[in-house]
Short mmCIF file of C-alpha atoms in Angstrom, two decimals:
data_model
loop_
_atom_site.label_atom_id
_atom_site.label_comp_id
_atom_site.label_asym_id
_atom_site.label_seq_id
_atom_site.Cartn_x
_atom_site.Cartn_y
_atom_site.Cartn_z
CA MET O 14 118.38 94.82 84.37
CA ALA O 15 115.01 93.93 82.81
CA SER O 16 114.16 92.84 79.37
CA ALA O 17 110.81 92.32 77.50
CA GLN O 18 111.59 88.25 77.30
CA ASP O 19 111.69 87.77 81.14
CA HIS O 20 109.83 90.32 82.60
CA PRO O 21 106.27 91.00 81.83
CA ASN O 22 105.18 94.98 80.76
CA ILE O 23 102.34 96.52 82.93
CA LEU O 24 99.37 98.24 82.23
CA LEU O 25 97.84 100.17 85.00
CA VAL O 26 94.43 101.50 84.38
CA MET O 27 92.86 103.80 86.94
CA ALA O 28 89.49 105.26 86.45
CA ASP O 29 88.39 108.15 88.76
CA ASP O 30 85.08 108.24 90.76
CA MET O 31 83.95 105.24 89.35
CA GLY O 32 81.09 103.26 91.58
CA PHE O 33 81.27 99.44 92.47
CA SER O 34 78.47 98.61 90.62
CA ASP O 35 78.76 100.93 87.08
CA LEU O 36 80.92 97.77 85.25
CA GLY O 37 78.86 95.06 83.60
CA THR O 38 81.17 92.69 85.31
CA TYR O 39 80.17 93.84 88.74
CA GLY O 40 76.34 94.31 88.00
CA GLY O 41 75.62 97.75 86.16
CA GLU O 42 73.75 98.22 83.02
CA ILE O 43 76.55 100.43 81.71
CA GLU O 44 77.69 98.16 78.19
CA THR O 45 81.68 97.83 79.56
CA PRO O 46 82.73 94.93 77.28
CA ASN O 47 86.62 95.40 77.11
CA LEU O 48 86.55 95.45 81.13
CA ASP O 49 84.12 92.68 81.13
CA THR O 50 86.78 90.59 78.94
CA LEU O 51 89.32 91.72 81.28
CA ALA O 52 87.52 90.14 84.20
CA ALA O 53 86.92 87.09 82.36
CA SER O 54 90.51 86.56 81.64
CA GLY O 55 92.34 87.13 84.83
CA MET O 56 91.16 87.78 88.21
CA GLN O 57 88.07 89.70 89.53
CA PHE O 58 88.36 90.91 93.21
CA LEU O 59 85.36 91.89 95.00
CA ASP O 60 86.20 92.84 97.87
CA PHE O 61 89.21 95.25 96.71
CA HIS O 62 89.78 98.47 99.36
CA VAL O 63 91.16 102.11 98.34
CA SER O 64 90.94 105.12 100.13
CA VAL O 65 88.02 107.75 100.31
CA ALA O 66 89.41 110.02 97.50
CA CYS O 67 91.62 110.41 94.59
CA SER O 68 94.95 111.31 95.89
CA PRO O 69 95.55 109.61 98.83
CA THR O 70 94.29 106.35 97.03
CA ARG O 71 97.06 107.49 94.19
CA ALA O 72 99.81 107.92 97.40
CA MET O 73 99.19 104.19 98.40
CA LEU O 74 99.07 102.67 94.99
CA MET O 75 102.02 104.40 93.66
CA SER O 76 104.29 103.66 97.21
CA GLY O 77 102.61 100.88 98.47
CA ASN O 78 102.43 102.68 101.91
CA ASP O 79 99.97 103.99 103.67
CA ASN O 80 98.64 107.55 102.57
CA HIS O 81 99.87 109.50 106.36
CA ILE O 82 103.04 108.12 105.34
CA ALA O 83 103.58 108.81 101.80
CA GLY O 84 102.56 112.49 102.14
CA LEU O 85 98.56 112.70 101.53
CA GLY O 86 97.16 112.02 104.94
CA ALA O 87 94.80 114.86 103.50
CA MET O 88 94.04 115.99 99.93
CA GLY O 89 96.49 118.90 99.64
CA GLU O 90 93.19 121.15 98.75
CA LEU O 91 91.87 120.14 102.22
CA LEU O 92 94.49 120.50 104.27
CA ALA O 93 93.40 121.67 107.88
CA PRO O 94 95.70 125.32 109.05
CA ASN O 95 97.07 122.46 111.89
CA GLN O 96 97.88 119.70 109.13
CA LYS O 97 99.87 122.02 106.89
CA GLY O 98 103.64 121.50 107.52
CA GLN O 99 103.12 118.25 109.65
CA PRO O 100 104.88 115.17 108.23
CA GLY O 101 102.78 113.14 106.07
CA TYR O 102 100.65 116.33 104.84
CA GLU O 103 102.93 117.61 102.21
CA GLY O 104 99.95 117.46 100.13
CA TYR O 105 102.23 115.77 97.42
CA LEU O 106 104.10 112.35 97.26
CA ASN O 107 106.74 112.61 99.24
CA ASP O 108 110.47 111.41 99.29
CA ARG O 109 110.02 109.19 102.58
CA VAL O 110 108.55 106.93 99.52
CA ALA O 111 109.82 105.66 96.18
CA SER O 112 107.43 105.92 93.23
CA MET O 113 106.54 102.78 91.28
CA ALA O 114 107.68 104.16 88.08
CA GLU O 115 110.84 105.07 90.31
CA VAL O 116 111.05 101.32 91.41
CA PHE O 117 110.68 100.20 87.54
CA LYS O 118 112.56 102.34 86.04
CA GLY O 119 115.55 101.33 88.24
CA SER O 120 114.90 97.53 87.33
CA GLY O 121 115.33 98.42 83.75
CA TYR O 122 111.47 99.32 82.55
CA HIS O 123 110.50 102.16 80.41
CA THR O 124 107.95 104.33 82.33
CA TYR O 125 104.87 106.35 80.59
CA MET O 126 102.21 107.73 82.22
CA THR O 127 98.85 109.51 80.94
CA GLY O 128 96.08 111.21 82.64
CA LYS O 129 95.52 112.41 86.54
CA TRP O 130 98.79 112.92 88.63
CA HIS O 131 97.06 115.06 91.71
CA LEU O 132 100.17 113.77 93.76
CA GLY O 133 101.84 117.59 93.51
CA HIS O 134 100.65 120.13 91.40
CA SER O 135 104.10 122.25 91.62
CA GLU O 136 107.38 121.75 89.95
CA GLY O 137 109.78 119.06 91.30
CA TRP O 138 106.78 116.76 91.97
CA TYR O 139 105.58 116.41 88.76
CA PRO O 140 105.42 112.76 87.54
CA TYR O 141 108.28 113.03 85.43
CA ASP O 142 110.27 113.85 88.76
CA ARG O 143 109.03 110.86 90.22
CA GLY O 144 110.58 108.58 87.78
CA PHE O 145 108.00 108.52 85.03
CA ASP O 146 110.34 108.77 81.34
CA GLN O 147 107.28 110.27 79.19
CA THR O 148 104.38 111.93 80.65
CA PHE O 149 101.14 113.90 79.59
CA THR O 150 99.27 114.66 82.68
CA MET O 151 96.56 116.91 84.32
CA LEU O 152 98.46 117.70 87.52
CA VAL O 153 94.90 118.59 89.69
CA GLY O 154 92.13 116.65 90.93
CA ALA O 155 89.66 117.56 88.07
CA ALA O 156 89.05 119.47 85.14
CA SER O 157 86.95 119.85 82.01
CA HIS O 158 87.39 116.71 79.36
CA TRP O 159 87.93 118.88 76.74
CA ASP O 160 90.59 121.37 75.47
CA ASP O 161 89.25 124.25 77.57
CA MET O 162 91.10 123.55 80.81
CA LEU O 163 88.37 124.73 82.51
CA GLY O 164 88.79 123.93 86.67
CA VAL O 165 85.86 122.48 88.71
CA TYR O 166 86.35 125.44 91.18
CA PRO O 167 88.11 128.75 90.89
CA ASP O 168 91.33 127.62 92.93
CA ASP O 169 92.12 124.98 90.16
CA ASP O 170 90.72 127.43 87.00
CA PRO O 171 92.54 126.88 84.70
CA ALA O 172 93.19 123.08 85.22
CA LYS O 173 97.10 122.79 85.46
CA TYR O 174 98.85 120.05 83.23
CA ALA O 175 102.28 119.17 82.26
CA GLN O 176 104.13 117.53 79.68
CA ASN O 177 107.59 115.72 80.65
CA GLY O 178 107.92 118.16 83.44
CA VAL O 179 107.26 121.21 81.44
CA PRO O 180 104.07 123.14 82.19
CA ILE O 181 101.60 123.13 79.40
CA SER O 182 99.74 126.33 78.31
CA ALA O 183 97.13 124.61 76.05
CA LEU O 184 95.64 121.33 75.14
CA PRO O 185 95.58 120.15 71.31
CA ALA O 186 92.75 121.60 69.87
CA ASP O 187 90.62 118.15 69.24
CA PHE O 188 91.45 117.10 72.89
CA TYR O 189 89.21 114.51 74.68
CA SER O 190 90.48 113.26 77.59
CA SER O 191 89.51 109.59 77.66
CA ARG O 192 90.74 109.21 73.58
CA SER O 193 93.77 111.29 74.14
CA TYR O 194 95.23 109.86 77.04
CA ALA O 195 94.74 106.81 75.29
CA ASP O 196 96.15 107.90 71.83
CA MET O 197 99.28 109.31 73.79
CA LEU O 198 100.12 106.28 76.25
CA MET O 199 100.17 104.17 72.61
CA ASP O 200 102.29 106.63 71.13
CA MET O 201 104.87 106.32 73.98
CA ILE O 202 104.81 102.59 73.99
CA ARG O 203 105.38 103.08 70.27
CA SER O 204 108.58 105.40 70.68
CA ASN O 205 110.70 102.69 72.25
CA ARG O 206 109.38 99.55 70.31
CA GLY O 207 112.07 96.93 69.58
CA ASP O 208 114.39 97.81 72.14
CA GLY O 209 113.97 95.04 74.26
CA LYS O 210 112.98 96.72 77.59
CA PRO O 211 109.21 95.87 78.97
CA PHE O 212 107.23 99.25 79.97
CA LEU O 213 105.13 100.32 82.90
CA GLY O 214 102.44 102.51 81.17
CA TYR O 215 99.98 103.96 83.86
CA LEU O 216 96.69 105.51 82.03
CA ALA O 217 94.73 107.04 84.69
CA PHE O 218 91.54 108.10 82.84
CA THR O 219 90.17 111.24 84.26
CA ALA O 220 86.76 110.16 83.69
CA GLY O 221 84.16 109.45 85.46
CA HIS O 222 85.18 112.52 87.52
CA ASP O 223 82.74 115.38 86.66
CA PRO O 224 82.04 117.84 84.87
CA LEU O 225 80.05 114.90 83.03
CA HIS O 226 81.55 115.37 79.33
CA VAL O 227 81.27 112.75 76.61
CA PRO O 228 80.56 113.04 72.57
CA GLU O 229 78.54 111.14 70.52
CA PRO O 230 77.81 108.45 69.66
CA TRP O 231 78.06 107.98 73.69
CA LEU O 232 76.34 110.94 74.37
CA SER O 233 73.33 110.03 73.45
CA LYS O 234 73.33 106.32 73.80
CA TYR O 235 71.67 106.13 76.73
CA ALA O 236 68.67 108.56 76.35
CA GLY O 237 65.78 107.57 78.39
CA ALA O 238 67.55 104.71 80.06
CA TYR O 239 67.48 106.48 83.49
CA ASP O 240 63.90 108.18 83.31
CA GLN O 241 63.04 105.86 86.11
CA GLY O 242 65.02 107.26 88.73
CA TYR O 243 67.69 106.19 91.46
CA GLU O 244 65.80 104.12 93.80
CA THR O 245 64.51 102.09 91.25
CA LEU O 246 68.16 101.27 89.33
CA ARG O 247 69.85 100.93 92.96
CA ARG O 248 67.71 97.88 93.25
CA THR O 249 68.19 96.27 90.00
CA ARG O 250 72.10 96.49 90.35
CA TRP O 251 71.60 95.06 93.89
CA VAL O 252 69.48 92.08 92.39
CA LYS O 253 71.97 91.96 89.52
CA ALA O 254 74.60 92.10 91.86
CA LYS O 255 73.45 88.97 93.78
CA SER O 256 72.75 87.26 90.70
CA LEU O 257 76.26 87.19 89.63
CA GLY O 258 77.50 86.22 93.12
CA ILE O 259 79.36 89.88 93.06
CA VAL O 260 77.50 90.23 96.90
CA PRO O 261 75.86 86.97 98.83
CA ALA O 262 72.41 86.11 97.84
CA THR O 263 71.18 87.38 101.01
CA ALA O 264 73.05 90.61 101.14
CA LYS O 265 70.46 93.41 102.25
CA LEU O 266 70.54 96.93 100.22
CA ALA O 267 71.21 99.82 102.47
CA PRO O 268 68.37 102.53 102.97
CA LEU O 269 68.71 105.25 100.99
CA PRO O 270 70.08 107.59 102.85
CA SER O 271 68.30 110.64 104.46
CA PHE O 272 70.01 113.28 102.45
CA VAL O 273 68.89 112.03 99.12
CA LEU O 274 65.44 113.17 98.06
CA PRO O 275 63.43 110.30 97.04
CA TRP O 276 62.68 110.34 93.04
CA ASP O 277 58.95 111.28 93.30
CA THR O 278 59.10 114.12 95.33
CA LEU O 279 61.38 115.46 92.34
CA SER O 280 59.22 117.69 89.71
CA ASP O 281 59.27 116.57 86.45
CA LYS O 282 61.98 119.51 84.86
CA GLU O 283 64.31 118.16 87.97
CA ARG O 284 63.69 114.24 87.00
CA ALA O 285 64.39 115.51 83.48
CA TYR O 286 67.88 117.01 84.58
CA GLU O 287 68.97 114.53 86.78
CA ALA O 288 68.19 111.42 84.47
CA ARG O 289 69.94 113.44 81.78
CA SER O 290 73.14 113.67 84.20
CA MET O 291 73.15 110.30 84.44
CA GLU O 292 73.02 109.20 80.80
CA THR O 293 76.11 111.45 80.46
CA TYR O 294 77.73 109.51 83.19
CA ALA O 295 77.15 106.09 81.61
CA GLY O 296 78.09 107.80 78.18
CA MET O 297 81.57 108.57 79.44
CA ILE O 298 82.02 105.21 81.33
CA GLU O 299 81.48 103.13 78.06
CA ALA O 300 83.54 105.55 76.23
CA THR O 301 86.14 104.82 78.92
CA ASP O 302 85.79 101.34 78.21
CA TYR O 303 85.77 101.80 74.31
CA HIS O 304 89.03 103.69 74.80
CA TYR O 305 90.87 101.09 77.03
CA GLY O 306 89.79 98.87 74.45
CA ARG O 307 92.09 100.40 71.79
CA VAL O 308 94.88 100.18 73.75
CA VAL O 309 94.34 96.36 74.38
CA ASP O 310 93.91 96.07 70.52
CA PHE O 311 97.00 97.96 70.45
CA LEU O 312 98.85 95.86 72.33
CA ASP O 313 97.75 92.76 70.67
CA ASP O 314 98.84 94.15 66.96
CA ILE O 315 102.28 94.66 68.52
CA ASP O 316 102.47 91.42 69.76
CA GLU O 317 102.75 92.27 73.32
CA LEU O 318 99.62 91.44 74.97
CA ASP O 319 100.26 87.95 75.95
CA ASN O 320 103.38 89.48 77.92
CA THR O 321 101.58 92.36 79.50
CA ILE O 322 99.68 92.37 82.89
CA ILE O 323 96.96 94.35 83.59
CA ILE O 324 95.39 95.98 86.18
CA PHE O 325 91.93 97.83 86.67
CA LEU O 326 90.65 99.76 89.45
CA SER O 327 88.85 102.87 90.57
CA ASP O 328 90.47 105.29 92.92
CA ASN O 329 87.05 105.64 95.30
CA GLY O 330 83.81 105.37 94.92
CA SER O 331 81.15 107.13 93.16
CA ASN O 332 80.99 111.13 93.98
CA PRO O 333 78.00 112.83 95.69
CA TRP O 334 78.46 116.14 95.33
CA TYR O 335 76.83 118.49 92.62
CA SER O 336 79.01 121.11 90.80
CA GLU O 337 77.98 123.90 93.25
CA ASN O 338 79.29 121.77 96.21
CA TYR O 339 83.17 122.65 95.07
CA PRO O 340 84.91 125.15 97.24
CA GLY O 341 83.76 128.54 95.85
CA ALA O 342 82.16 127.28 92.54
CA GLU O 343 79.27 129.64 92.91
CA ASP O 344 81.47 132.91 92.41
CA PRO O 345 79.77 134.78 90.49
CA GLU O 346 82.80 135.54 88.18
CA PHE O 347 83.47 131.51 88.09
CA ALA O 348 80.12 130.39 87.46
CA ARG O 349 79.51 132.63 84.62
CA GLN O 350 81.69 130.54 82.47
CA PHE O 351 79.50 127.61 82.07
CA ASP O 352 76.13 127.15 80.03
CA ASN O 353 74.66 124.32 82.83
CA SER O 354 71.20 124.40 80.60
CA TYR O 355 69.54 120.90 80.33
CA GLU O 356 70.30 121.14 76.38
CA ASN O 357 74.40 121.46 77.25
CA ILE O 358 74.71 119.03 79.66
CA GLY O 359 77.83 116.58 78.15
CA HIS O 360 78.44 119.21 76.07
CA PRO O 361 81.54 121.94 76.20
CA LEU O 362 81.48 124.81 78.84
CA SER O 363 78.79 122.60 80.74
CA ASN O 364 79.82 122.21 84.14
CA ILE O 365 77.59 119.09 85.95
CA ALA O 366 78.03 116.29 88.47
CA TYR O 367 75.31 114.18 89.03
CA GLY O 368 74.91 113.98 92.93
CA PRO O 369 74.19 111.92 95.71
CA GLY O 370 70.83 110.26 94.35
CA TRP O 371 72.96 108.64 91.41
CA ALA O 372 75.65 108.28 93.80
CA VAL O 373 74.43 105.67 95.93
CA THR O 374 73.26 104.17 92.79
CA SER O 375 76.63 103.40 91.07
CA ALA O 376 77.76 102.07 94.72
CA SER O 377 75.24 99.88 94.92
CA PRO O 378 74.56 97.46 96.77
CA LEU O 379 77.28 99.21 99.17
CA ASP O 380 76.52 102.48 101.12
CA ARG O 381 76.72 105.54 100.73
CA PHE O 382 79.96 106.80 98.47
CA LYS O 383 83.22 109.07 97.58
CA ASN O 384 84.55 110.94 100.53
CA THR O 385 82.67 108.12 103.30
CA VAL O 386 84.98 105.07 104.71
CA SER O 387 81.35 103.19 103.92
CA GLU O 388 81.65 100.36 101.66
CA GLY O 389 80.56 102.29 98.88
CA GLY O 390 83.41 105.15 99.24
CA ILE O 391 86.57 102.73 99.78
CA ARG O 392 85.38 99.20 98.19
CA VAL O 393 86.05 99.16 94.40
CA PRO O 394 85.79 97.47 90.82
CA PHE O 395 89.76 95.80 90.47
CA MET O 396 90.47 93.09 87.94
CA MET O 397 93.85 91.65 87.20
CA ALA O 398 94.93 89.61 84.45
CA GLY O 399 98.16 88.30 82.70
CA PRO O 400 101.03 85.54 82.61
CA GLY O 401 100.66 83.29 85.70
CA ILE O 402 97.26 84.73 87.06
CA VAL O 403 94.10 82.31 86.91
CA GLN O 404 91.55 83.06 84.14
CA GLY O 405 87.98 83.58 84.98
CA GLY O 406 88.42 83.75 88.75
CA LYS O 407 86.87 85.77 90.84
CA SER O 408 88.19 86.48 94.46
CA ASP O 409 86.58 87.28 97.88
CA ALA O 410 89.91 87.92 99.31
CA PHE O 411 90.11 91.07 101.17
CA ALA O 412 92.96 93.42 99.67
CA TYR O 413 93.40 96.89 99.88
CA VAL O 414 95.22 99.17 97.18
CA TRP O 415 99.09 98.99 99.34
CA ASP O 416 99.16 95.95 97.76
CA VAL O 417 99.43 96.26 93.93
CA LEU O 418 103.09 97.49 94.37
CA PRO O 419 104.17 94.52 96.26
CA THR O 420 102.49 92.19 94.07
CA LEU O 421 104.32 93.69 91.52
CA LEU O 422 107.55 93.59 92.80
CA ASP O 423 106.63 89.64 93.61
CA ILE O 424 105.55 89.19 89.77
CA THR O 425 108.59 90.79 88.22
CA GLY O 426 111.31 89.87 90.83
CA SER O 427 111.90 93.97 91.18
CA ASP O 428 113.45 95.52 94.65
CA TYR O 429 111.98 98.09 96.38
CA PRO O 430 115.15 101.11 97.67
CA ALA O 431 116.01 99.69 100.84
CA ASP O 432 116.87 103.81 101.88
CA LYS O 433 113.00 104.15 101.59
CA GLU O 434 110.22 103.59 103.82
CA GLN O 435 109.39 100.04 102.96
CA PRO O 436 105.99 98.77 101.42
CA ARG O 437 103.36 98.05 104.16
CA GLY O 438 101.35 96.29 101.39
CA ARG O 439 101.35 92.27 100.95
CA SER O 440 101.50 90.65 97.77
CA MET O 441 98.07 89.33 96.01
CA LEU O 442 100.39 86.68 93.75
CA PRO O 443 99.49 83.65 95.69
CA VAL O 444 95.35 84.37 95.59
CA LEU O 445 95.99 85.31 91.26
CA SER O 446 98.20 82.07 91.43
CA GLY O 447 95.44 80.42 92.68
CA GLN O 448 97.64 79.23 95.28
CA ALA O 449 96.00 80.61 98.24
CA LYS O 450 92.34 81.93 99.15
CA ALA O 451 93.75 85.18 101.05
CA VAL O 452 95.94 88.00 101.39
CA TYR O 453 96.01 88.74 104.88
CA ALA O 454 95.02 86.09 107.73
CA GLU O 455 92.17 86.31 109.65
CA ASP O 456 93.44 88.00 112.60
CA ASP O 457 95.52 90.84 110.42
CA LEU O 458 94.45 94.33 111.12
CA VAL O 459 93.98 97.10 108.42
CA GLY O 460 92.68 100.40 108.61
CA GLY O 461 92.88 104.19 107.31
CA GLU O 462 91.45 107.49 107.62
CA VAL O 463 90.97 110.55 105.91
CA GLY O 464 89.32 113.60 106.77
CA GLY O 465 88.13 111.93 110.06
CA GLY O 466 86.36 108.86 108.81
CA LYS O 467 88.27 106.07 110.66
CA TRP O 468 87.99 102.12 109.58
CA MET O 469 89.41 99.06 110.93
CA ARG O 470 89.34 95.73 109.38
CA GLN O 471 89.95 92.54 110.88
CA GLY O 472 89.07 89.23 109.11
CA SER O 473 85.31 89.59 108.26
CA PHE O 474 84.74 92.35 110.98
CA LYS O 475 85.02 96.29 110.50
CA ALA O 476 84.80 98.89 112.65
CA VAL O 477 83.77 102.38 111.20
CA MET O 478 83.18 105.69 112.07
CA ILE O 479 81.70 108.12 109.57
CA PRO O 480 81.88 111.79 110.43
CA ALA O 481 79.44 114.68 109.36
CA PRO O 482 77.67 115.62 106.64
CA TYR O 483 77.06 112.04 105.80
CA GLY O 484 77.28 110.29 109.21
CA ASP O 485 76.81 110.62 112.76
CA GLY O 486 80.41 110.29 114.07
CA VAL O 487 79.54 107.12 115.94
CA TRP O 488 81.43 104.13 115.98
CA ARG O 489 79.72 100.72 114.30
CA LEU O 490 80.42 97.28 113.54
CA PHE O 491 79.83 95.25 110.33
CA ASN O 492 80.44 92.06 109.24
CA THR O 493 81.32 93.10 105.54
CA ASP O 494 81.41 89.56 104.11
CA ILE O 495 78.12 89.24 104.72
CA ASP O 496 76.71 92.57 104.83
CA PRO O 497 78.47 94.40 102.40
CA GLY O 498 75.36 97.10 102.46
CA GLU O 499 76.12 97.86 106.28
CA VAL O 500 72.91 97.37 107.49
CA ASN O 501 73.34 95.41 110.56
CA ASP O 502 74.98 96.90 112.77
CA LEU O 503 76.66 94.58 115.51
CA SER O 504 77.70 96.50 118.02
CA GLY O 505 75.55 95.71 120.57
CA ASP O 506 76.07 92.34 119.91
CA MET O 507 79.68 92.03 119.75
CA PRO O 508 80.99 95.17 122.14
CA GLN O 509 84.11 93.91 122.87
CA LEU O 510 85.09 93.30 119.30
CA LEU O 511 84.18 96.78 118.62
CA THR O 512 86.26 97.93 121.27
CA SER O 513 89.14 95.98 120.50
CA LEU O 514 89.26 97.39 117.07
CA MET O 515 88.72 101.04 117.82
CA ALA O 516 91.61 100.57 120.10
CA ALA O 517 93.69 99.20 116.92
CA TRP O 518 92.98 102.11 114.95
CA GLU O 519 94.41 104.50 118.11
CA ASP O 520 97.40 102.42 117.55
CA TYR O 521 97.30 102.57 113.59
CA ALA O 522 96.89 106.80 113.75
CA GLU O 523 100.13 106.86 116.50
CA ASP O 524 102.00 104.16 114.21
CA VAL O 525 101.06 106.48 110.93
CA GLY O 526 100.85 109.62 112.32
CA VAL O 527 97.73 110.80 111.57
CA VAL O 528 96.78 114.58 112.71
CA PRO O 529 93.01 115.49 113.39
CA ALA O 530 92.13 118.76 111.52
CA GLU O 531 91.24 121.61 114.25
#
């Protein structure tokens, strides 16, 4: 069994709906010193991919497998009638796979989780049922960051929480998500200090998912910072990302999508409201960085930091929805709970999301955002640091969220249960240790699907089909190494490659059991 002396601890930190360039180390203006330090102390990935939405990504993270194998072929809330009951569309992390917690618990680790689960809302499928020793978790996709437990739409209102497998009917009166989840995880780690066993700690922040909530001093920190509008800022981030080497110096900026209203067409009142929403979002991201930093300081104080692998990522790209876009959110009985006035943005009882203009900005210099298989939807920040990992490195190697668990198995020498569907991901350790430049060979094929969005990657090339409402359903081909903004469609120049990748996607869909919604 594992001991802390010869097995590293694991701190897995996930942000929710954070855009590719929100962090300072990826070109953003938001102050994120603790996560910037993580990037500098380990390996920063520039071409790391996830799924288009929360729960499919989390299923792959936990299992090392494709979301259709692990039970989240579609988000449980969005299952079409013909998908319900189909294998891979259970709407929860199914028992075909083992969870990361089950794997490491079996290897002698303590396993702790705080924050967002979103891989099973009913008893029997809570994180406590899937290998975590201690948990305090929000079970659903999103909710208020305060103690009121208000959901973002009627079906999840009030939001569901559980502690150690028991549903919770009330949150602590001083609850604020980022602070409270950090505090609770530190308490869990502290509870078993000195017994010689390593730990897996999964800190699944619900920030920066809407509703946009943050206390002072962060609520006022960015006052006036976004008055210039989203078009100006997305260009600023594009330039900064190029100067930092996050994207090639020749990378073009994707055009503003047609469904995003130009800033100068908005009224003064609309611009003020939009700017205030982004100010609040920026404060949430900085507050999350701060509370993550508290956990790192705690590990340092208890002399565990040097023996801890730290991973940080976002579950998908930035969210393009406004609050009223959620199913049923405009129902009068539900909506009357909230005060969405300008003065109340960021405070309790507000239910605000920042919309598509700021979403394309958070994703800049990539194209589009969450819920699409564009790079802005599935390419996210990813950093990893700890024993045996190169310090201060940047990797442009393509990697995928299902690679995280195989990497940790490789680092710790742990075994995945033989009676479960084996992980499809690859170990990133050769890249992390500086022994290799790539995780995948040039001819390897990796693809995905959620909600009808399709993509297939081979080497530098990505075939992609984005359905309505954010695309036109036409397959296109891009070299995303040199064109991460997906501006230059190569399908006319390389039709045979596009045809080959489309056929590869059909093979993938048959292999994992994709069931198109009807």
